[in-house]
Tab-separated table of C-alpha atoms in Angstrom:
chain	number	residue	atom	x	y	z
A	1	ALA	CA	25.891	-0.137	55.488
A	2	GLN	CA	25.630	1.288	52.030
A	3	THR	CA	22.845	0.171	49.738
A	4	VAL	CA	22.012	0.780	46.100
A	5	THR	CA	18.468	0.593	44.758
A	6	GLN	CA	17.318	0.393	41.168
A	7	SER	CA	13.542	0.550	41.241
A	8	GLN	CA	12.958	-0.215	37.566
A	9	PRO	CA	13.413	-3.912	36.774
A	10	GLU	CA	12.779	-3.225	33.085
A	11	MET	CA	12.544	-0.220	30.795
A	12	SER	CA	11.851	0.045	27.090
A	13	VAL	CA	12.477	2.861	24.656
A	14	GLN	CA	12.025	3.463	20.968
A	15	GLU	CA	15.226	3.538	18.952
A	16	ALA	CA	16.645	7.070	18.633
A	17	GLU	CA	14.711	8.333	21.652
A	18	THR	CA	15.939	9.181	25.137
A	19	VAL	CA	15.572	7.055	28.246
A	20	THR	CA	16.465	7.624	31.882
A	21	LEU	CA	17.355	4.847	34.312
A	22	SER	CA	16.958	5.529	38.020
A	23	CYS	CA	19.307	4.743	40.867
A	24	THR	CA	19.218	5.767	44.503
A	25	TYR	CA	21.705	4.914	47.203
A	26	ASP	CA	22.124	5.232	50.903
A	27	THR	CA	25.372	6.157	52.607
A	28	SER	CA	26.706	8.149	55.526
A	29	GLU	CA	29.919	8.980	53.695
A	30	SER	CA	30.464	12.359	52.098
A	31	ASP	CA	33.063	11.260	49.569
A	32	TYR	CA	32.398	8.325	47.280
A	33	TYR	CA	32.153	7.208	43.670
A	34	LEU	CA	29.212	6.101	41.603
A	35	PHE	CA	29.281	4.002	38.468
A	36	TRP	CA	26.987	2.739	35.773
A	37	TYR	CA	27.920	-0.578	34.235
A	38	LYS	CA	26.354	-2.217	31.202
A	39	GLN	CA	25.983	-5.959	30.811
A	40	PRO	CA	24.951	-6.902	27.246
A	41	PRO	CA	23.806	-10.388	26.229
A	42	SER	CA	27.461	-11.375	26.007
A	43	ARG	CA	27.391	-10.823	29.786
A	44	GLN	CA	30.618	-8.881	29.899
A	45	MET	CA	30.536	-6.104	32.491
A	46	ILE	CA	31.379	-2.822	30.786
A	47	LEU	CA	31.924	0.493	32.519
A	48	VAL	CA	29.655	3.164	31.024
A	49	ILE	CA	30.288	6.196	33.178
A	50	ARG	CA	31.535	7.212	36.610
A	51	GLN	CA	30.916	10.167	38.908
A	52	GLU	CA	32.976	11.462	41.812
A	53	ALA	CA	30.733	12.708	44.620
A	54	TYR	CA	32.909	15.760	45.260
A	55	LYS	CA	32.318	16.994	41.726
A	56	GLN	CA	29.192	19.045	41.193
A	57	GLN	CA	29.353	18.733	37.436
A	58	ASN	CA	27.457	15.789	36.033
A	59	ALA	CA	29.585	13.276	34.142
A	60	THR	CA	29.036	12.878	30.424
A	61	GLU	CA	30.319	10.260	28.025
A	62	ASN	CA	29.074	10.731	24.468
A	63	ARG	CA	25.368	9.758	24.463
A	64	PHE	CA	25.455	8.841	28.144
A	65	SER	CA	25.073	11.376	30.923
A	66	VAL	CA	24.126	11.308	34.563
A	67	ASN	CA	21.953	13.434	36.786
A	68	PHE	CA	23.722	13.346	40.132
A	69	GLN	CA	21.709	14.767	43.013
A	70	LYS	CA	23.895	14.361	46.084
A	71	ALA	CA	21.412	15.659	48.633
A	72	ALA	CA	18.717	13.355	47.306
A	73	LYS	CA	21.228	10.498	46.912
A	74	SER	CA	20.084	9.970	43.380
A	75	PHE	CA	22.199	9.007	40.381
A	76	SER	CA	20.205	8.523	37.197
A	77	LEU	CA	21.591	7.602	33.786
A	78	LYS	CA	20.290	9.263	30.652
A	79	ILE	CA	20.845	7.612	27.300
A	80	SER	CA	20.223	9.885	24.336
A	81	ASP	CA	19.580	8.751	20.768
A	82	SER	CA	19.122	5.147	21.902
A	83	GLN	CA	20.633	2.513	19.657
A	84	LEU	CA	19.915	-1.183	19.310
A	85	GLY	CA	23.351	-1.890	20.752
A	86	ASP	CA	22.342	-0.205	23.989
A	87	ALA	CA	20.057	-3.119	24.834
A	88	ALA	CA	21.489	-4.631	28.008
A	89	MET	CA	21.218	-4.876	31.766
A	90	TYR	CA	22.380	-1.687	33.422
A	91	PHE	CA	23.787	-1.755	36.915
A	92	CYS	CA	24.370	1.154	39.229
A	93	ALA	CA	27.240	0.716	41.677
A	94	TYR	CA	28.655	2.591	44.666
A	95	LYS	CA	32.218	2.681	45.949
A	96	GLY	CA	33.109	4.400	49.190
A	97	THR	CA	36.390	5.941	50.263
A	98	VAL	CA	36.590	4.688	53.829
A	99	ASP	CA	35.966	1.233	55.295
A	100	SER	CA	36.103	-1.477	52.671
A	101	ASN	CA	36.583	1.164	50.005
A	102	TYR	CA	37.609	-1.432	47.453
A	103	GLN	CA	34.162	-3.000	47.342
A	104	LEU	CA	31.565	-2.069	44.807
A	105	ILE	CA	27.999	-2.172	46.113
A	106	TRP	CA	25.606	-3.041	43.319
A	107	GLY	CA	21.973	-2.446	42.518
A	108	ALA	CA	19.823	-5.282	41.186
A	109	GLY	CA	19.911	-3.926	37.651
A	110	THR	CA	17.522	-2.560	35.042
A	111	LYS	CA	16.897	-4.407	31.821
A	112	LEU	CA	16.797	-1.950	28.925
A	113	ILE	CA	14.893	-2.973	25.801
A	114	ILE	CA	15.313	-0.993	22.589
A	115	LYS	CA	12.386	-1.132	20.196
A	116	PRO	CA	13.352	-0.786	16.528
B	1	ASN	CA	46.985	-3.938	26.571
B	2	ALA	CA	44.933	-7.041	27.222
B	3	GLY	CA	42.044	-6.697	29.631
B	4	VAL	CA	41.204	-8.914	32.555
B	5	MET	CA	41.258	-12.480	31.282
B	6	GLN	CA	39.099	-15.163	32.802
B	7	ASN	CA	38.882	-18.821	31.951
B	8	PRO	CA	37.048	-20.938	31.437
B	9	ARG	CA	34.128	-18.856	30.197
B	10	HIS	CA	31.747	-21.704	30.799
B	11	LEU	CA	32.185	-24.642	33.137
B	12	VAL	CA	29.825	-27.509	33.864
B	13	ARG	CA	30.373	-29.611	36.950
B	14	ARG	CA	28.437	-32.405	38.589
B	15	ARG	CA	27.480	-32.050	42.214
B	16	GLY	CA	30.407	-32.937	44.435
B	17	GLN	CA	33.112	-32.070	41.909
B	18	GLU	CA	35.576	-29.236	42.161
B	19	ALA	CA	35.503	-26.055	40.099
B	20	ARG	CA	38.575	-23.915	39.440
B	21	LEU	CA	38.204	-20.502	37.910
B	22	ARG	CA	41.226	-18.540	36.777
B	23	CYS	CA	41.797	-14.841	36.403
B	24	SER	CA	44.737	-12.944	34.952
B	25	PRO	CA	44.543	-9.243	35.859
B	26	MET	CA	45.322	-6.425	33.494
B	27	LYS	CA	48.999	-5.780	32.976
B	28	GLY	CA	50.325	-3.638	35.800
B	29	HIS	CA	47.428	-4.430	38.127
B	30	SER	CA	48.269	-6.004	41.453
B	31	HIS	CA	44.794	-6.029	43.028
B	32	VAL	CA	42.251	-8.691	42.191
B	33	TYR	CA	38.620	-8.952	43.237
B	34	TRP	CA	36.136	-11.741	42.788
B	35	TYR	CA	32.405	-11.115	42.567
B	36	ARG	CA	29.511	-13.515	42.158
B	37	GLN	CA	26.359	-12.834	40.209
B	38	LEU	CA	23.347	-15.006	40.835
B	39	PRO	CA	20.559	-15.029	38.213
B	40	GLU	CA	18.516	-11.820	38.111
B	41	GLU	CA	20.758	-10.148	40.687
B	42	GLY	CA	23.597	-7.672	40.841
B	43	LEU	CA	27.131	-8.641	41.737
B	44	LYS	CA	28.122	-9.529	45.277
B	45	PHE	CA	31.652	-9.057	46.554
B	46	MET	CA	33.462	-12.244	47.520
B	47	VAL	CA	37.152	-11.615	48.060
B	48	TYR	CA	39.921	-9.088	47.546
B	49	LEU	CA	43.491	-10.238	47.015
B	50	GLN	CA	46.881	-8.782	46.396
B	51	LYS	CA	49.876	-10.845	45.353
B	52	GLU	CA	50.273	-13.685	47.881
B	53	ASN	CA	47.821	-12.037	50.285
B	54	ILE	CA	44.135	-12.280	50.992
B	55	ILE	CA	43.096	-8.822	52.121
B	56	ASP	CA	39.373	-9.341	52.639
B	57	GLU	CA	37.410	-12.545	52.196
B	58	SER	CA	34.337	-11.397	54.080
B	59	GLY	CA	32.081	-12.188	51.119
B	60	MET	CA	33.274	-15.761	50.699
B	61	PRO	CA	31.177	-18.637	52.025
B	62	LYS	CA	32.940	-20.115	55.027
B	63	GLU	CA	33.185	-23.587	53.568
B	64	ARG	CA	34.193	-25.044	50.218
B	65	PHE	CA	35.342	-21.724	48.730
B	66	SER	CA	38.930	-20.522	48.612
B	67	ALA	CA	40.932	-18.042	46.603
B	68	GLU	CA	44.576	-17.363	45.975
B	69	PHE	CA	46.723	-14.971	44.003
B	70	PRO	CA	50.224	-16.417	43.852
B	71	LYS	CA	53.381	-14.506	43.147
B	72	GLU	CA	53.434	-15.988	39.667
B	73	GLY	CA	50.407	-16.932	37.634
B	74	PRO	CA	46.728	-16.124	37.714
B	75	SER	CA	44.381	-15.766	40.628
B	76	ILE	CA	42.377	-18.920	41.290
B	77	LEU	CA	38.894	-19.189	42.779
B	78	ARG	CA	38.333	-22.744	43.911
B	79	ILE	CA	35.006	-24.277	44.816
B	80	GLN	CA	35.105	-27.735	46.321
B	81	GLN	CA	32.206	-30.200	46.360
B	82	VAL	CA	30.008	-27.951	44.274
B	83	VAL	CA	26.268	-27.820	44.837
B	84	ARG	CA	23.488	-26.559	42.579
B	85	GLY	CA	23.350	-23.288	44.472
B	86	ASP	CA	26.899	-22.519	43.327
B	87	SER	CA	25.635	-22.101	39.769
B	88	ALA	CA	26.343	-18.478	38.970
B	89	ALA	CA	28.530	-16.111	37.036
B	90	TYR	CA	31.852	-15.390	38.720
B	91	PHE	CA	33.471	-12.134	37.759
B	92	CYS	CA	37.059	-11.207	38.346
B	93	ALA	CA	38.169	-7.587	38.390
B	94	SER	CA	41.474	-5.843	38.812
B	95	SER	CA	42.830	-2.417	39.628
B	96	PRO	CA	46.335	-0.935	39.672
B	97	ARG	CA	46.574	-0.085	43.350
B	98	LEU	CA	44.405	1.063	46.172
B	99	GLY	CA	46.207	4.242	47.008
B	100	ILE	CA	44.279	6.301	44.545
B	101	SER	CA	40.715	6.443	45.803
B	102	GLY	CA	38.125	5.767	43.191
B	103	ASN	CA	40.463	4.192	40.690
B	104	THR	CA	38.268	2.290	38.359
B	105	ILE	CA	37.960	-1.439	38.654
B	106	TYR	CA	38.066	-3.329	35.371
B	107	PHE	CA	36.083	-6.493	34.943
B	108	GLY	CA	36.730	-9.665	33.040
B	109	GLU	CA	34.068	-11.321	30.920
B	110	GLY	CA	33.046	-13.677	33.686
B	111	SER	CA	33.044	-17.418	34.165
B	112	TRP	CA	29.684	-19.186	34.128
B	113	LEU	CA	29.506	-22.181	36.395
B	114	THR	CA	26.657	-24.620	35.953
B	115	VAL	CA	26.269	-27.429	38.455
B	116	VAL	CA	24.197	-30.369	37.257
């Protein structure tokens, strides 16, 4: 069974600086999708960025980028120029392409604190 | 194009009462998923439905929980005889169709159930 691990329960960063959130996963599949979701205090679940495993190029979305290391099964999120509005829980999620490929497998989350 | 709409956002029930949570998927989406988020945890898959069909309910507790997605109207997650352990956030998500692997799943803002 696939698993997703976020080893950092909480991270803090100074406003305008860069922070990296870690995520590792375990799977026997070769084709899959990885996502980072943000859950602010409003508790809405917002998609931040997604990565297709077959793509070697790391996904980028404005100030958000990922470091996808397929062999190491690592999928970290880098937030550049951190802003107060980035404060939230960040969840890493995995979605396979075979059995039960509609399910998202979630990590436990990392709480990101932005210091003004 | 309205997003995934969930209501109520917050619901308080006494032990033994019934809770009904509603979800209207995004326009054009025919696949609905329900996830549960317990405090300090990531989301856990509960059930996957298409119109008038339950495709996978492997994440649903065997008793007291049921879900439907009728031909007309929203999807309903029903919890009978609620207990304190049912207190959680219940997220609904939708996607257009399953044929395209990796199509992104869009989440609603969640319904927070508190059992007192």
